[in-house]
Amino acid sequence: MADDRVKEEALRMLGLFQVLPKLVVFDLDYTLWPFYCECRSKREMPSLYPHAKGILYALKDKGIDVAIASRSPTPDIAKTFLDKLGIQPMFVAKEIFSSWTHKTEHLQRIHRRTGIPFKSMLFFDDEDRNIEAVSKMGVTSILVDDGVNLEELRSGLRNYASNSASSNTKQSD
């Protein structure tokens, strides 16, 4: 599926939900792209998962901010790849640093930088431990198996809407 078709489908999907996150946070390795940065050279041309770029553009078109939370030990390579892919300016925050905190520190920094409450965020990552830790902060968190795609986005939006409804009042669906 080409980027434009993915973007159109993602925009259609976003239009189905009355409640949307203010910020969507993505891991990099095995979430936006299919590799570990530290195993690559800055000279290489990276690639994203097939649906990633269309999803990013749809979120931006809908006025939803996007950010990065990555525990990569090679932030220089990650930022070079974001530049090469032409997507670095899209992100309101890029927290890329090695850590043992399972992304909690990354999300706290993103919160401080953006002012967006944890309950208004949606987070995609490929590691269970990060999903568990960040969920405890009140962030709707989605485990991705093989990169972010339209099905994962749909799942994230559903879970976010459900969490928002139950945190506001105990509304019935």
C-alpha positions as semicolon CSV with decimal commas, in nm:
position;residue;x (nm);y (nm);z (nm)
1;M;0,000;0,000;0,000
2;A;0,148;0,334;-0,106
3;D;0,200;0,614;0,149
4;D;-0,095;0,819;0,013
5;R;-0,338;0,527;0,031
6;V;-0,226;0,447;0,386
7;K;-0,264;0,814;0,479
8;E;-0,619;0,825;0,332
9;E;-0,720;0,509;0,517
10;A;-0,566;0,636;0,843
11;L;-0,749;0,970;0,805
12;R;-1,077;0,783;0,742
13;M;-1,012;0,575;1,053
14;L;-0,927;0,882;1,264
15;G;-1,256;1,037;1,152
16;L;-1,450;0,749;1,309
17;F;-1,344;0,837;1,663
18;Q;-1,492;1,126;1,862
19;V;-1,207;1,122;2,113
20;L;-0,851;1,132;1,978
21;P;-0,514;1,150;2,154
22;K;-0,336;1,486;2,160
23;L;0,000;1,313;2,112
24;V;0,107;0,981;1,962
25;V;0,449;0,855;2,072
26;F;0,644;0,598;1,872
27;D;0,943;0,382;1,949
28;L;1,186;0,361;1,656
29;D;1,352;0,018;1,637
30;Y;1,107;-0,250;1,522
31;T;0,817;-0,004;1,556
32;L;0,874;0,265;1,289
33;W;1,158;0,083;1,113
34;P;1,259;-0,284;1,085
35;F;1,605;-0,280;1,245
36;Y;1,817;-0,171;1,542
37;C;1,999;0,159;1,477
38;E;2,311;0,037;1,652
39;C;2,347;-0,241;1,394
40;R;2,352;0,003;1,103
41;S;2,584;0,264;0,958
42;K;2,496;0,632;0,909
43;R;2,595;0,587;0,543
44;E;2,306;0,346;0,480
45;M;1,966;0,454;0,350
46;P;1,706;0,340;0,604
47;S;1,348;0,240;0,534
48;L;1,031;0,256;0,741
49;Y;0,771;-0,015;0,783
50;P;0,524;0,008;0,489
51;H;0,242;0,189;0,676
52;A;0,455;0,411;0,903
53;K;0,494;0,720;0,683
54;G;0,126;0,732;0,581
55;I;0,020;0,703;0,947
56;L;0,258;0,981;1,053
57;Y;0,127;1,214;0,782
58;A;-0,237;1,134;0,867
59;L;-0,178;1,215;1,234
60;K;-0,013;1,545;1,144
61;D;-0,295;1,634;0,899
62;K;-0,547;1,568;1,177
63;G;-0,356;1,805;1,409
64;I;-0,226;1,529;1,636
65;D;0,132;1,577;1,752
66;V;0,384;1,295;1,720
67;A;0,694;1,219;1,927
68;I;0,969;0,958;1,959
69;A;1,069;0,759;2,267
70;S;1,365;0,536;2,188
71;R;1,621;0,363;2,408
72;S;1,869;0,341;2,121
73;P;2,231;0,369;2,236
74;T;2,310;0,544;1,904
75;P;2,095;0,861;1,891
76;D;2,327;1,009;1,626
77;I;2,243;0,726;1,384
78;A;1,872;0,747;1,469
79;K;1,862;1,124;1,402
80;T;2,060;1,083;1,078
81;F;1,807;0,822;0,963
82;L;1,513;1,049;1,055
83;D;1,677;1,322;0,844
84;K;1,740;1,088;0,551
85;L;1,376;0,977;0,562
86;G;1,263;1,341;0,568
87;I;1,052;1,298;0,881
88;Q;1,263;1,454;1,160
89;P;1,072;1,790;1,154
90;M;0,739;1,610;1,211
91;F;0,817;1,525;1,572
92;V;0,746;1,772;1,854
93;A;0,982;1,576;2,081
94;K;1,258;1,325;2,014
95;E;1,375;1,149;2,330
96;I;1,643;0,911;2,204
97;F;1,879;0,784;2,472
98;S;1,983;0,458;2,633
99;S;1,805;0,392;2,961
100;W;1,704;0,118;3,204
101;T;1,374;0,290;3,287
102;H;1,158;0,111;3,028
103;K;1,067;0,441;2,858
104;T;0,915;0,604;3,169
105;E;1,188;0,869;3,172
106;H;1,139;0,926;2,797
107;L;0,765;0,984;2,844
108;Q;0,822;1,211;3,144
109;R;1,056;1,428;2,934
110;I;0,804;1,434;2,648
111;H;0,533;1,539;2,896
112;R;0,753;1,818;3,035
113;R;0,840;1,940;2,684
114;T;0,485;1,932;2,544
115;G;0,269;1,985;2,853
116;I;0,041;1,709;2,727
117;P;-0,097;1,490;3,009
118;F;-0,014;1,117;3,002
119;K;-0,383;1,028;2,970
120;S;-0,392;1,227;2,642
121;M;-0,111;1,020;2,486
122;L;-0,108;0,703;2,276
123;F;0,219;0,503;2,270
124;F;0,338;0,232;2,027
125;D;0,633;0,004;2,112
126;D;0,753;-0,348;2,031
127;E;0,862;-0,444;2,385
128;D;0,623;-0,574;2,653
129;R;0,824;-0,424;2,940
130;N;0,795;-0,074;2,792
131;I;0,421;-0,117;2,732
132;E;0,366;-0,233;3,092
133;A;0,573;0,046;3,249
134;V;0,428;0,327;3,037
135;S;0,070;0,200;3,081
136;K;0,112;0,240;3,458
137;M;0,175;0,611;3,394
138;G;-0,175;0,642;3,244
139;V;-0,063;0,635;2,879
140;T;-0,268;0,415;2,643
141;S;0,002;0,177;2,516
142;I;-0,006;-0,066;2,223
143;L;0,235;-0,353;2,164
144;V;0,327;-0,389;1,797
145;D;0,441;-0,721;1,653
146;D;0,588;-0,629;1,318
147;G;0,598;-0,252;1,306
148;V;0,320;0,002;1,331
149;N;0,045;-0,049;1,074
150;L;-0,317;0,046;1,015
151;E;-0,449;-0,241;1,226
152;E;-0,229;-0,139;1,520
153;L;-0,344;0,223;1,476
154;R;-0,709;0,111;1,482
155;S;-0,642;-0,091;1,797
156;G;-0,467;0,203;1,960
157;L;-0,749;0,445;1,877
158;R;-1,010;0,200;2,009
159;N;-0,820;0,147;2,334
160;Y;-0,759;0,520;2,370
161;A;-1,129;0,601;2,323
162;S;-1,224;0,328;2,570
163;N;-0,971;0,449;2,829
164;S;-1,087;0,811;2,784
165;A;-1,451;0,716;2,834
166;S;-1,378;0,515;3,148
167;S;-1,149;0,781;3,296
168;N;-1,403;1,062;3,247
169;T;-1,707;0,880;3,381
170;K;-1,833;0,526;3,374
171;Q;-2,020;0,569;3,044
172;S;-2,171;0,272;2,867
173;D;-2,070;0,212;2,506
